Amino acid sequence: MERRPSEMAHDGHHDLLQHGIVTSLADDTQRRDEYLCNNDGVGGGGRSAGDGRQEAIEEVDFFAASSRRGAGGERHQLGEACSGDRRESYLQDTGVKIGLQLLTTDPGLRPAGHEINGRVPNLKLMTLQGELDRLSEENRRLRSMLEQLTRNYSALHSHLLIAMQQQTRDTTRSIPMLPEVGVLLCKAHRLAVRSSSEAPAAMEQHFMELGRARAPVTGETSDGGGEDDHPSPSLTNSVDTASKEHRAVVAASAGGRKGPSLNNDGGASSGPSSPTWAAEKRPKVAQESINSPTSTAGADQASTVPYRRARVSVRTRSDAPMISDGCQWRKYGQKMAKGNPCPRAYYRCTMAVGCPVRKQVQRCAEDKTILTTTYEGSHNHPLPPAATAMANTTSAAAAMLLSGSTTSKDTLMNPAGYFPMAPYGACPTSTATLSASAPFPTVTLDLTRPQSSVQLLQRPPAAIPFPLLQLPPAAYLPQKVLLTEQQVGHGQRQSSMVETVTEAITSDPNFTAALAAAISSIMGAPRSTSGTVNGASSTTTASPPGPPLVPESPQLPAQSCTTFSTH
DNA sequence: CGGTTTTGACCGGCGC
DNA sequence: GCGCCGGTCAAAACCG
């Protein structure tokens, strides 16, 4: 009953935001009138409350102009009820403010027996009308801002896609760039939302959108375009779209035993053997055939970029068979890895049907207390706080990796930090074994070493160039990512440890600056394959024509790493 | 009985 | 082309 016009206007804003669309001014006006009608119904009691509360009564009388018409629920009903005959046409002919004028100035609409005092109500009405005008103007302004934001987002998205297409055309072989773009987009999105004090939800979205980033491009391939016109933040839809499009791509070239499950697109099955699971498998053959330079399918296919997600390995000391990261996992396989007597276990996230996130858990061959957990993929569901902490950690680390912050020169600059290790469970002292079948860039968060703290070990893919952004390696990296074993503890303290790492990585302002620089480097100039990163000097040079690509691995050590330290 | 784990088989990529 | 290896599947076993 006591809702004020300002609240009403805010409701209108909220409604607009909820719908995510920008409604017309007429619609807004109609909403306002609807509110008036609704309030009338409630305020009728106030009007009859009597004389002792004249101020309130006057206000209520003002709103009660159409109380007799009822306060139905549906908009059209309200519109008819409120507008009625003359007011309907009047509203159509004029603009925002007329409804109120009609309500307040048309004597024909006044209820019988309405005790208008003449002077005070008029003054009050003028004030209220002015307030409404002001709020309406503010509403318009906010709507305009929302439109502008939407346009900017669309433009940014389009630019990114265009840049990706151009780069793909320029290269003789497709570049795995989408993870990076996804990270950038989502980071930007997160930063945008962070200002709204929605950081947790934003991080969840960020993590989910990591997987979403490939959807548009894949859609261009499988659907012949069109899907990309929806930079909608609808995460679930995006993920579903990605899955469907992946299925489409895979189904087009599926063979062997995976064919049936992939072609079983009806979605009737569920669980780990469902098509959704299979959809997340990386159809390397399909992608590479699609992206083959010999393909003559046109620009759409040429624009397709293979999606190769980054992996994040977390090395911890734990006696438990698996670290507790807050997610629910189901083991779907176990394999003896070469060079390690300890079997490697494969897990899938079971917190949501179709969640593509997988992880591998393996103990160190020589130090059984060291557990290496490798995460891959992006959750398509909200995460509990504990899982969010880990997700933040891994996503931030992946973002840092994908931002190309480490080079071989970094290793030279930090020789003590060079820590060759197989990312899949081998011990630090064992020789690094490159898996030819796992061309994923991998970040390893080493939380086991007392001194060297957290290390980000980047293993460039053996066969596929990995794009780097123009990021000064050390300057923009978090300076707080120095966690010793004493700091983080063992085993059961993994959760807090992860949170600490997460906070260190994500809260660093330099990292934010790095993100901005990364976006600028993408938006500022088209990608070019001519530029290569040969060291920190080239990465720190300002504004070359686009982010260069990392040279092929033969020119780089099999692994490179950077130790982040505040020393 | 439903969900999870185990485990052998299969598939694709890659090197020789 | 063949073998190796990593990753995954799926039927069977297991478990609460």
Coordinates of C-alpha atoms (C1' of nucleotides) in Angstrom, one line a residue:
Chain A
M1 CA 0.0 0.0 0.0
E2 CA 2.7 2.3 0.9
R3 CA 4.7 1.9 -2.3
R4 CA 5.7 5.1 -3.6
P5 CA 6.2 6.3 -7.1
S6 CA 9.9 6.0 -6.7
E7 CA 9.5 2.4 -5.8
M8 CA 7.3 1.9 -8.7
A9 CA 9.9 3.3 -11.0
H10 CA 12.4 1.0 -9.5
D11 CA 10.2 -1.8 -10.0
G12 CA 10.0 -0.8 -13.6
H13 CA 13.8 -0.9 -13.8
H14 CA 14.0 -4.2 -12.1
D15 CA 11.5 -5.6 -14.5
L16 CA 13.4 -4.3 -17.4
L17 CA 16.6 -5.8 -16.2
Q18 CA 14.9 -9.1 -15.4
H19 CA 13.6 -9.4 -18.9
G20 CA 16.9 -8.4 -20.3
I21 CA 15.3 -6.4 -22.9
V22 CA 14.5 -2.8 -23.4
T23 CA 10.9 -2.2 -23.6
S24 CA 9.3 0.7 -25.3
L25 CA 8.4 3.9 -23.7
A26 CA 4.8 3.2 -24.3
D27 CA 5.1 -0.1 -22.5
D28 CA 6.8 1.7 -19.7
T29 CA 4.1 4.1 -19.5
Q30 CA 1.6 1.4 -19.5
R31 CA 3.4 -0.3 -16.7
R32 CA 3.2 2.8 -14.7
D33 CA -0.4 3.1 -15.3
E34 CA -0.8 -0.5 -14.3
Y35 CA 0.9 0.2 -11.1
L36 CA -1.4 3.0 -10.5
C37 CA -4.3 0.7 -11.0
N38 CA -2.9 -1.9 -8.8
N39 CA -2.1 0.6 -6.1
D40 CA -5.6 1.9 -6.4
G41 CA -7.0 -1.4 -5.5
V42 CA -4.9 -1.5 -2.4
G43 CA -5.2 2.1 -1.5
G44 CA -8.9 2.1 -1.6
G45 CA -8.9 1.3 2.1
G46 CA -6.8 4.3 2.8
R47 CA -9.2 6.5 1.1
S48 CA -12.0 5.3 3.2
A49 CA -9.8 5.5 6.2
G50 CA -11.2 8.8 7.0
D51 CA -10.4 12.3 7.7
G52 CA -7.8 12.1 10.3
R53 CA -5.1 11.3 7.9
Q54 CA -5.6 13.8 5.2
E55 CA -2.1 13.6 3.8
A56 CA -2.3 9.9 3.3
I57 CA -5.8 10.1 2.1
E58 CA -4.9 12.6 -0.5
E59 CA -2.2 10.5 -1.8
V60 CA -4.4 7.5 -1.8
D61 CA -7.1 9.4 -3.5
F62 CA -4.7 10.3 -6.1
F63 CA -4.0 6.7 -6.8
A64 CA -7.5 5.7 -6.3
A65 CA -8.6 7.5 -9.4
S66 CA -9.2 4.2 -11.1
S67 CA -9.8 2.1 -8.1
R68 CA -13.3 1.4 -9.2
R69 CA -11.9 -0.3 -12.2
G70 CA -10.3 -3.0 -10.2
A71 CA -6.8 -4.2 -10.0
G72 CA -6.7 -7.2 -12.2
G73 CA -3.6 -9.3 -12.8
E74 CA -3.0 -9.4 -16.5
R75 CA -1.5 -6.5 -18.2
H76 CA -4.0 -6.3 -20.9
Q77 CA -6.7 -6.4 -18.4
L78 CA -5.1 -3.7 -16.5
G79 CA -4.6 -1.7 -19.6
E80 CA -8.2 -2.0 -20.5
A81 CA -9.2 -1.3 -17.0
C82 CA -7.0 1.6 -16.5
S83 CA -7.1 3.1 -19.9
G84 CA -10.6 2.6 -20.7
D85 CA -12.1 4.5 -23.5
R86 CA -10.8 8.0 -23.8
R87 CA -7.6 7.4 -21.9
E88 CA -6.7 4.5 -24.2
S89 CA -6.6 6.6 -27.3
Y90 CA -5.1 9.5 -25.4
L91 CA -2.3 7.3 -24.3
Q92 CA -1.7 6.0 -27.8
D93 CA -1.5 9.5 -29.1
T94 CA 0.8 11.0 -26.5
G95 CA 3.8 10.1 -24.6
V96 CA 4.9 9.1 -21.2
K97 CA 3.2 11.5 -19.0
I98 CA -0.3 11.5 -20.2
G99 CA -1.5 8.6 -18.2
L100 CA -0.9 10.4 -15.0
Q101 CA -2.5 13.5 -16.4
L102 CA -5.5 11.7 -17.3
L103 CA -5.7 10.1 -14.0
T104 CA -5.3 13.3 -12.2
T105 CA -6.8 15.9 -14.3
D106 CA -9.7 14.4 -16.0
P107 CA -12.6 15.0 -13.8
G108 CA -14.6 12.4 -15.6
L109 CA -12.3 9.7 -14.2
R110 CA -12.6 10.8 -10.7
P111 CA -14.6 8.6 -8.6
A112 CA -17.9 9.8 -7.4
G113 CA -17.7 11.4 -4.0
H114 CA -14.0 12.0 -4.4
E115 CA -13.1 14.6 -2.0
I116 CA -10.6 16.7 -3.8
N117 CA -9.6 19.6 -1.8
G118 CA -8.6 21.6 -4.7
R119 CA -5.3 23.3 -3.7
V120 CA -3.4 20.8 -1.8
P121 CA -4.1 17.8 -4.0
N122 CA -3.2 19.9 -7.1
L123 CA 0.1 20.8 -5.5
K124 CA 0.6 17.3 -4.4
L125 CA -0.2 16.0 -7.8
M126 CA 2.2 18.4 -9.4
T127 CA 4.9 17.3 -7.1
L128 CA 4.2 13.7 -7.8
Q129 CA 3.9 14.2 -11.4
G130 CA 7.2 16.0 -11.4
E131 CA 8.7 13.1 -9.5
L132 CA 7.2 10.7 -12.0
D133 CA 8.6 12.7 -14.8
R134 CA 12.0 12.7 -13.2
L135 CA 11.9 8.9 -12.6
S136 CA 10.7 8.4 -16.1
E137 CA 13.6 10.3 -17.4
E138 CA 15.9 8.3 -15.2
N139 CA 14.3 5.2 -16.5
R140 CA 14.9 6.3 -20.0
R141 CA 18.5 7.1 -19.2
L142 CA 19.1 3.8 -17.6
R143 CA 17.5 2.0 -20.4
S144 CA 19.7 3.9 -22.8
M145 CA 22.7 2.9 -20.8
L146 CA 21.6 -0.7 -20.9
E147 CA 21.2 -0.5 -24.6
Q148 CA 24.6 0.9 -24.9
L149 CA 26.1 -1.8 -22.8
T150 CA 24.3 -4.4 -24.9
R151 CA 25.6 -2.8 -28.1
N152 CA 29.1 -2.7 -26.7
Y153 CA 29.0 -6.3 -25.7
S154 CA 27.7 -7.3 -29.1
A155 CA 30.4 -5.2 -30.8
L156 CA 33.1 -6.7 -28.6
H157 CA 31.9 -10.1 -29.3
S158 CA 31.7 -9.5 -33.0
H159 CA 35.1 -8.0 -33.1
L160 CA 36.6 -11.0 -31.4
L161 CA 34.9 -13.3 -33.8
I162 CA 36.1 -11.3 -36.7
A163 CA 39.6 -11.2 -35.4
M164 CA 39.5 -15.0 -34.9
Q165 CA 38.3 -15.5 -38.4
Q166 CA 40.9 -13.3 -39.8
Q167 CA 43.6 -15.0 -37.9
T168 CA 42.3 -18.3 -39.0
R169 CA 42.5 -17.2 -42.6
D170 CA 45.9 -15.9 -42.2
T171 CA 47.3 -19.1 -40.8
T172 CA 48.0 -22.2 -42.7
R173 CA 46.8 -24.1 -39.8
S174 CA 44.1 -23.3 -37.3
I175 CA 45.1 -21.9 -34.1
P176 CA 43.6 -23.0 -30.8
M177 CA 42.5 -19.7 -29.7
L178 CA 39.0 -20.1 -28.4
P179 CA 40.0 -20.8 -24.8
E180 CA 41.9 -17.7 -24.7
V181 CA 39.0 -15.7 -26.1
G182 CA 36.6 -17.4 -23.8
V183 CA 38.8 -16.5 -20.9
L184 CA 39.0 -12.9 -22.0
L185 CA 35.4 -12.6 -22.6
C186 CA 34.5 -14.1 -19.4
K187 CA 37.0 -12.2 -17.5
A188 CA 35.7 -9.1 -18.9
H189 CA 32.3 -10.1 -18.0
R190 CA 33.3 -11.0 -14.6
L191 CA 35.0 -7.6 -14.1
A192 CA 31.9 -5.9 -15.4
V193 CA 29.7 -7.8 -13.0
R194 CA 32.1 -7.4 -10.1
S195 CA 31.1 -3.8 -9.9
S196 CA 27.7 -5.0 -9.1
S197 CA 28.8 -6.9 -6.1
E198 CA 28.0 -10.1 -7.8
A199 CA 31.4 -11.6 -7.9
P200 CA 30.6 -15.1 -6.8
A201 CA 27.9 -15.5 -9.3
A202 CA 30.1 -13.9 -11.9
M203 CA 32.8 -16.3 -11.3
E204 CA 30.4 -19.2 -11.7
Q205 CA 29.3 -17.7 -14.9
H206 CA 32.9 -17.2 -15.9
F207 CA 33.7 -20.8 -15.3
M208 CA 30.7 -21.9 -17.2
E209 CA 31.4 -19.6 -20.0
L210 CA 34.8 -20.9 -20.4
G211 CA 33.2 -23.8 -22.1
R212 CA 30.7 -21.7 -23.8
A213 CA 33.2 -19.7 -25.6
R214 CA 33.5 -22.2 -28.4
A215 CA 29.9 -22.4 -29.0
P216 CA 29.5 -19.6 -31.5
V217 CA 32.4 -20.6 -33.7
T218 CA 31.4 -24.2 -33.7
G219 CA 28.0 -23.1 -34.5
E220 CA 29.2 -21.3 -37.6
T221 CA 30.5 -24.6 -38.8
S222 CA 27.8 -27.0 -38.0
D223 CA 24.9 -24.7 -38.5
G224 CA 26.2 -22.5 -41.2
G225 CA 26.2 -19.5 -39.1
G226 CA 23.4 -17.6 -37.5
E227 CA 23.9 -18.9 -34.0
D228 CA 26.5 -16.4 -33.4
D229 CA 24.1 -13.6 -33.4
H230 CA 23.2 -14.3 -29.9
P231 CA 25.7 -13.1 -27.5
S232 CA 23.2 -13.9 -24.9
P233 CA 24.5 -14.4 -21.4
S234 CA 22.2 -17.3 -21.0
L235 CA 24.7 -19.8 -19.8
T236 CA 22.6 -22.9 -19.9
N237 CA 21.5 -22.3 -23.3
S238 CA 24.9 -21.6 -24.4
V239 CA 26.3 -24.7 -23.0
D240 CA 23.5 -26.7 -24.5
T241 CA 24.1 -25.1 -27.8
A242 CA 27.7 -25.9 -27.5
S243 CA 27.0 -29.5 -26.7
K244 CA 24.5 -29.8 -29.5
E245 CA 26.9 -28.3 -32.0
H246 CA 29.6 -30.5 -30.8
R247 CA 27.4 -33.4 -31.3
A248 CA 26.7 -32.2 -34.8
V249 CA 30.3 -31.9 -35.6
V250 CA 31.2 -35.2 -34.1
A251 CA 28.3 -36.9 -35.7
A252 CA 29.3 -35.7 -39.0
S253 CA 32.6 -37.5 -38.7
A254 CA 32.0 -40.0 -36.0
G255 CA 33.3 -43.4 -36.5
G256 CA 34.0 -46.5 -34.5
R257 CA 32.3 -47.3 -31.3
K258 CA 31.7 -43.7 -30.4
G259 CA 29.4 -43.3 -33.3
P260 CA 26.3 -44.9 -31.8
S261 CA 26.3 -42.9 -28.7
L262 CA 27.0 -39.7 -30.5
N263 CA 24.4 -40.3 -33.0
N264 CA 21.9 -41.1 -30.3
D265 CA 21.0 -37.5 -30.1
G266 CA 17.6 -38.1 -28.8
G267 CA 18.9 -37.3 -25.4
A268 CA 16.9 -40.2 -23.9
S269 CA 19.8 -41.6 -22.2
S270 CA 21.3 -40.0 -19.2
G271 CA 24.4 -40.3 -17.1
P272 CA 27.9 -40.6 -18.1
S273 CA 27.1 -42.5 -21.3
S274 CA 24.7 -39.9 -22.4
P275 CA 25.3 -37.9 -25.6
T276 CA 26.1 -34.9 -23.5
W277 CA 29.1 -36.6 -22.2
A278 CA 30.2 -37.7 -25.6
A279 CA 29.5 -34.2 -26.9
E280 CA 32.2 -32.9 -24.7
K281 CA 34.8 -35.2 -26.2
R282 CA 37.1 -33.3 -28.4
P283 CA 36.6 -34.5 -31.9
K284 CA 40.1 -33.9 -32.9
V285 CA 39.7 -35.6 -36.2
A286 CA 36.6 -33.8 -37.0
Q287 CA 38.0 -30.5 -36.0
E288 CA 41.2 -31.0 -37.9
S289 CA 39.5 -32.2 -40.9
I290 CA 37.2 -29.2 -40.8
N291 CA 40.0 -26.9 -40.2
S292 CA 42.3 -28.4 -42.7
P293 CA 43.7 -25.9 -45.1
T294 CA 42.7 -28.2 -47.8
S295 CA 39.2 -27.8 -46.9
T296 CA 37.3 -25.8 -49.5
A297 CA 34.1 -25.4 -47.6
G298 CA 34.4 -21.7 -47.5
A299 CA 34.8 -19.0 -45.0
D300 CA 32.5 -20.6 -42.5
Q301 CA 34.6 -23.6 -42.1
A302 CA 37.7 -21.6 -42.3
S303 CA 36.5 -19.6 -39.4
T304 CA 36.2 -22.7 -37.3
V305 CA 38.8 -22.8 -34.7
P306 CA 39.5 -26.0 -32.9
Y307 CA 38.8 -25.9 -29.3
R308 CA 41.6 -27.1 -27.1
R309 CA 41.0 -26.2 -23.6
A310 CA 43.7 -25.6 -21.1
R311 CA 44.3 -27.9 -18.3
V312 CA 45.1 -27.0 -14.8
S313 CA 47.1 -29.4 -12.6
V314 CA 47.2 -29.0 -8.9
R315 CA 49.9 -30.7 -7.1
T316 CA 49.2 -31.2 -3.5
R317 CA 50.3 -33.4 -0.6
S318 CA 47.5 -35.5 0.5
D319 CA 47.1 -39.0 1.8
A320 CA 43.6 -39.1 0.6
P321 CA 42.9 -40.8 -2.7
M322 CA 41.5 -37.6 -4.0
I323 CA 41.5 -34.1 -2.8
S324 CA 38.3 -32.6 -1.7
D325 CA 37.5 -29.8 -4.1
G326 CA 33.8 -29.4 -3.4
C327 CA 32.5 -31.1 -6.5
Q328 CA 31.0 -34.5 -6.9
W329 CA 32.9 -36.9 -9.1
R330 CA 32.4 -40.2 -10.6
K331 CA 35.2 -42.4 -11.6
Y332 CA 34.9 -43.6 -15.2
G333 CA 38.2 -45.1 -15.8
Q334 CA 41.6 -46.0 -14.5
K335 CA 44.7 -46.4 -16.5
M336 CA 48.2 -47.3 -15.8
A337 CA 50.3 -44.5 -17.2
K338 CA 53.7 -45.1 -18.6
G339 CA 56.5 -44.4 -16.2
N340 CA 54.4 -44.3 -13.1
P341 CA 53.4 -47.4 -11.2
C342 CA 50.5 -45.5 -9.7
P343 CA 47.4 -45.8 -11.7
R344 CA 45.7 -42.7 -13.1
A345 CA 42.1 -42.3 -12.3
Y346 CA 39.6 -40.5 -14.4
Y347 CA 36.7 -38.7 -12.9
R348 CA 33.8 -36.8 -14.2
C349 CA 31.8 -34.1 -12.5
T350 CA 28.4 -35.4 -11.5
M351 CA 27.0 -32.3 -10.0
A352 CA 25.0 -31.7 -13.0
V353 CA 23.9 -33.8 -15.9
G354 CA 26.2 -33.2 -18.8
C355 CA 28.8 -31.3 -16.9
P356 CA 31.9 -31.6 -19.1
V357 CA 34.4 -31.2 -16.4
R358 CA 36.8 -34.0 -15.9
K359 CA 39.8 -34.5 -13.8
Q360 CA 42.6 -36.9 -13.6
V361 CA 44.1 -38.0 -10.3
Q362 CA 47.5 -39.6 -10.1
R363 CA 50.0 -40.0 -7.4
C364 CA 53.6 -39.2 -7.9
A365 CA 55.6 -42.2 -8.7
E366 CA 58.4 -41.4 -6.2
D367 CA 56.6 -39.5 -3.6
K368 CA 53.3 -41.1 -3.0
T369 CA 52.2 -38.3 -0.8
I370 CA 52.0 -36.0 -3.8
L371 CA 48.8 -36.0 -5.5
T372 CA 48.4 -34.4 -8.9
T373 CA 44.9 -33.5 -9.9
T374 CA 44.4 -32.3 -13.4
Y375 CA 41.2 -30.4 -14.2
E376 CA 39.8 -30.0 -17.6
G377 CA 36.7 -28.4 -18.9
S378 CA 34.2 -25.9 -17.5
H379 CA 31.3 -26.5 -15.2
N380 CA 27.9 -25.9 -16.6
H381 CA 26.3 -25.5 -13.2
P382 CA 26.6 -23.3 -10.2
L383 CA 29.2 -24.5 -7.8
P384 CA 29.1 -24.7 -4.0
P385 CA 31.5 -22.4 -2.2
A386 CA 34.1 -25.0 -1.8
A387 CA 34.0 -26.0 -5.4
T388 CA 33.9 -22.4 -6.4
A389 CA 37.2 -21.8 -4.6
M390 CA 38.8 -24.5 -6.6
A391 CA 37.1 -23.4 -9.8
N392 CA 38.4 -19.9 -9.2
T393 CA 41.8 -21.2 -8.7
T394 CA 41.9 -23.3 -11.8
S395 CA 40.1 -20.8 -14.0
A396 CA 42.4 -18.0 -12.9
A397 CA 45.4 -20.2 -13.4
A398 CA 44.1 -21.2 -16.8
A399 CA 43.5 -17.6 -17.6
M400 CA 47.0 -16.7 -16.7
L401 CA 48.2 -19.5 -18.9
L402 CA 46.0 -18.6 -21.7
S403 CA 47.1 -15.0 -21.4
G404 CA 50.5 -16.2 -22.5
S405 CA 52.4 -14.9 -19.6
T406 CA 55.1 -17.4 -19.6
T407 CA 57.8 -18.0 -22.1
S408 CA 61.0 -19.8 -22.3
K409 CA 62.7 -16.5 -21.5
D410 CA 60.9 -16.5 -18.3
T411 CA 62.5 -19.7 -17.4
L412 CA 65.8 -18.3 -18.1
M413 CA 65.0 -15.3 -16.1
N414 CA 64.0 -17.5 -13.2
P415 CA 66.3 -20.4 -13.4
A416 CA 65.5 -21.5 -9.9
G417 CA 61.9 -21.7 -10.9
Y418 CA 62.4 -24.1 -13.7
F419 CA 60.9 -27.2 -12.5
P420 CA 60.6 -29.7 -15.2
M421 CA 57.9 -32.1 -14.3
A422 CA 55.4 -34.2 -16.1
P423 CA 52.1 -32.5 -15.7
Y424 CA 50.2 -35.8 -15.2
G425 CA 51.6 -37.1 -12.1
A426 CA 55.3 -37.7 -12.5
C427 CA 57.6 -36.5 -9.8
P428 CA 59.6 -33.4 -10.1
T429 CA 62.7 -35.5 -10.4
S430 CA 61.4 -37.6 -13.1
T431 CA 62.0 -36.7 -16.7
A432 CA 59.3 -34.9 -18.4
T433 CA 57.5 -37.0 -20.8
L434 CA 55.5 -35.2 -23.4
S435 CA 52.3 -36.8 -24.4
A436 CA 51.8 -36.5 -28.1
S437 CA 48.1 -37.3 -27.6
A438 CA 47.5 -34.6 -25.1
P439 CA 48.3 -31.3 -26.8
F440 CA 46.8 -29.2 -24.1
P441 CA 48.5 -26.3 -22.5
T442 CA 48.7 -27.1 -18.9
V443 CA 49.1 -25.0 -15.9
T444 CA 50.5 -26.7 -12.8
L445 CA 49.9 -25.2 -9.5
D446 CA 52.5 -26.8 -7.4
L447 CA 51.5 -26.5 -3.8
T448 CA 53.8 -29.1 -2.5
R449 CA 57.1 -27.4 -2.4
P450 CA 58.1 -25.4 0.6
Q451 CA 60.2 -22.8 -1.2
S452 CA 59.3 -22.4 -4.7
S453 CA 55.7 -22.1 -3.9
V454 CA 53.2 -21.9 -6.6
Q455 CA 54.5 -22.5 -10.0
L456 CA 52.7 -22.2 -13.2
L457 CA 54.2 -24.6 -15.6
Q458 CA 53.1 -24.1 -19.1
R459 CA 53.6 -26.8 -21.5
P460 CA 53.0 -25.7 -24.9
P461 CA 51.2 -28.1 -27.2
A462 CA 53.6 -30.2 -29.1
A463 CA 52.1 -29.9 -32.4
I464 CA 49.9 -26.8 -32.3
P465 CA 51.0 -23.3 -31.9
F466 CA 49.5 -21.6 -29.0
P467 CA 48.7 -18.0 -29.2
L468 CA 50.0 -15.6 -26.7
L469 CA 48.8 -12.2 -25.8
Q470 CA 50.9 -9.2 -25.4
L471 CA 51.5 -9.4 -21.8
P472 CA 54.6 -8.5 -20.0
P473 CA 55.3 -11.7 -18.3
A474 CA 56.2 -10.9 -14.8
A475 CA 54.9 -7.4 -14.4
Y476 CA 51.3 -8.2 -14.6
L477 CA 51.3 -11.4 -12.8
P478 CA 50.0 -11.7 -9.3
Q479 CA 52.6 -10.9 -6.8
K480 CA 50.8 -12.7 -4.1
V481 CA 50.9 -16.1 -5.5
L482 CA 53.6 -17.3 -3.2
L483 CA 52.4 -20.1 -1.0
T484 CA 54.7 -22.3 0.8
E485 CA 53.9 -25.5 2.3
Q486 CA 54.1 -24.0 5.7
Q487 CA 51.5 -21.6 4.7
V488 CA 49.0 -23.8 3.2
G489 CA 49.5 -27.0 5.2
H490 CA 48.7 -30.4 4.1
G491 CA 45.8 -32.7 3.4
Q492 CA 42.7 -31.6 5.1
R493 CA 43.6 -27.9 4.7
Q494 CA 43.3 -28.1 1.0
S495 CA 40.1 -26.0 0.9
S496 CA 41.5 -23.0 2.6
M497 CA 44.7 -23.4 0.7
V498 CA 42.8 -23.3 -2.5
E499 CA 40.9 -20.3 -1.4
T500 CA 44.0 -18.6 -0.6
V501 CA 45.5 -19.3 -4.0
T502 CA 42.3 -18.2 -5.6
E503 CA 42.2 -15.0 -3.8
A504 CA 45.8 -14.4 -4.6
I505 CA 45.3 -14.9 -8.2
T506 CA 42.0 -13.3 -8.8
S507 CA 42.3 -10.3 -6.5
D508 CA 45.5 -9.0 -7.9
P509 CA 44.9 -5.7 -9.6
N510 CA 47.8 -6.4 -11.9
F511 CA 46.1 -9.4 -13.2
T512 CA 43.1 -7.2 -13.9
A513 CA 45.3 -4.9 -15.7
A514 CA 46.7 -7.8 -17.6
L515 CA 43.3 -8.7 -18.7
A516 CA 42.6 -5.3 -19.9
A517 CA 45.8 -5.3 -21.8
A518 CA 45.0 -8.7 -23.2
I519 CA 41.6 -7.4 -24.4
S520 CA 43.2 -4.4 -25.8
S521 CA 45.8 -6.4 -27.6
I522 CA 43.1 -8.4 -29.3
M523 CA 40.8 -5.5 -30.1
G524 CA 43.5 -3.2 -31.1
A525 CA 44.9 -5.0 -34.0
P526 CA 44.2 -8.1 -36.0
R527 CA 46.2 -11.2 -35.2
S528 CA 49.1 -12.0 -37.2
T529 CA 51.2 -15.0 -37.5
S530 CA 54.3 -13.0 -38.3
G531 CA 54.9 -11.9 -34.8
T532 CA 56.5 -14.4 -32.6
V533 CA 57.5 -14.3 -29.0
N534 CA 61.1 -15.0 -28.5
G535 CA 61.4 -13.7 -25.1
A536 CA 60.2 -11.3 -22.6
S537 CA 61.5 -8.4 -24.5
S538 CA 59.2 -9.0 -27.3
T539 CA 56.3 -9.5 -25.0
T540 CA 56.9 -6.3 -23.3
T541 CA 57.2 -4.2 -26.4
A542 CA 54.2 -2.1 -26.8
S543 CA 51.5 -2.5 -29.4
P544 CA 52.9 -4.8 -32.0
P545 CA 50.3 -5.7 -34.6
G546 CA 48.4 -8.1 -32.5
P547 CA 49.2 -10.9 -30.2
P548 CA 51.9 -13.0 -31.7
L549 CA 51.9 -16.7 -31.7
V550 CA 54.2 -18.8 -29.9
P551 CA 56.6 -20.5 -32.1
E552 CA 56.3 -24.1 -32.4
S553 CA 57.6 -26.2 -29.7
P554 CA 60.9 -27.2 -31.3
Q555 CA 62.1 -23.7 -30.5
L556 CA 60.9 -23.9 -27.0
P557 CA 61.8 -26.3 -24.3
A558 CA 59.3 -29.0 -23.9
Q559 CA 58.1 -27.1 -20.8
S560 CA 58.5 -23.7 -19.6
C561 CA 57.5 -22.3 -16.4
T562 CA 57.5 -19.2 -14.3
T563 CA 57.8 -19.1 -10.7
F564 CA 55.8 -16.4 -9.1
S565 CA 57.5 -15.0 -6.1
T566 CA 57.6 -11.8 -4.2
H567 CA 61.3 -12.2 -3.6
Chain B
dC1 C1' 17.4 -50.9 -7.0
dG2 C1' 20.0 -47.1 -8.4
dG3 C1' 24.3 -45.3 -8.3
dT4 C1' 29.2 -46.0 -8.3
dT5 C1' 33.4 -48.5 -9.2
dT6 C1' 36.1 -51.8 -11.7
dT7 C1' 38.2 -53.5 -15.6
dG8 C1' 38.9 -55.2 -20.2
dA9 C1' 38.3 -53.6 -24.7
dC10 C1' 38.2 -50.2 -28.1
dC11 C1' 39.6 -45.9 -30.6
dG12 C1' 42.5 -42.2 -32.2
dG13 C1' 46.8 -39.9 -32.4
dC14 C1' 51.5 -40.2 -33.0
dG15 C1' 56.2 -42.0 -33.7
dC16 C1' 59.0 -45.3 -36.0
Chain C
dG1 C1' 51.6 -50.1 -41.6
dC2 C1' 52.4 -51.3 -37.0
dG3 C1' 52.8 -50.7 -32.3
dC4 C1' 52.5 -47.8 -28.3
dC5 C1' 50.0 -44.9 -25.4
dG6 C1' 46.4 -41.9 -23.5
dG7 C1' 41.7 -41.5 -23.1
dT8 C1' 37.1 -43.4 -23.1
dC9 C1' 33.4 -46.7 -23.2
dA10 C1' 30.4 -50.0 -21.2
dA11 C1' 29.3 -54.3 -19.1
dA12 C1' 29.9 -56.5 -14.8
dA13 C1' 30.6 -56.2 -10.1
dC14 C1' 30.0 -53.8 -6.0
dC15 C1' 27.7 -51.1 -2.5
dG16 C1' 24.4 -48.7 0.4

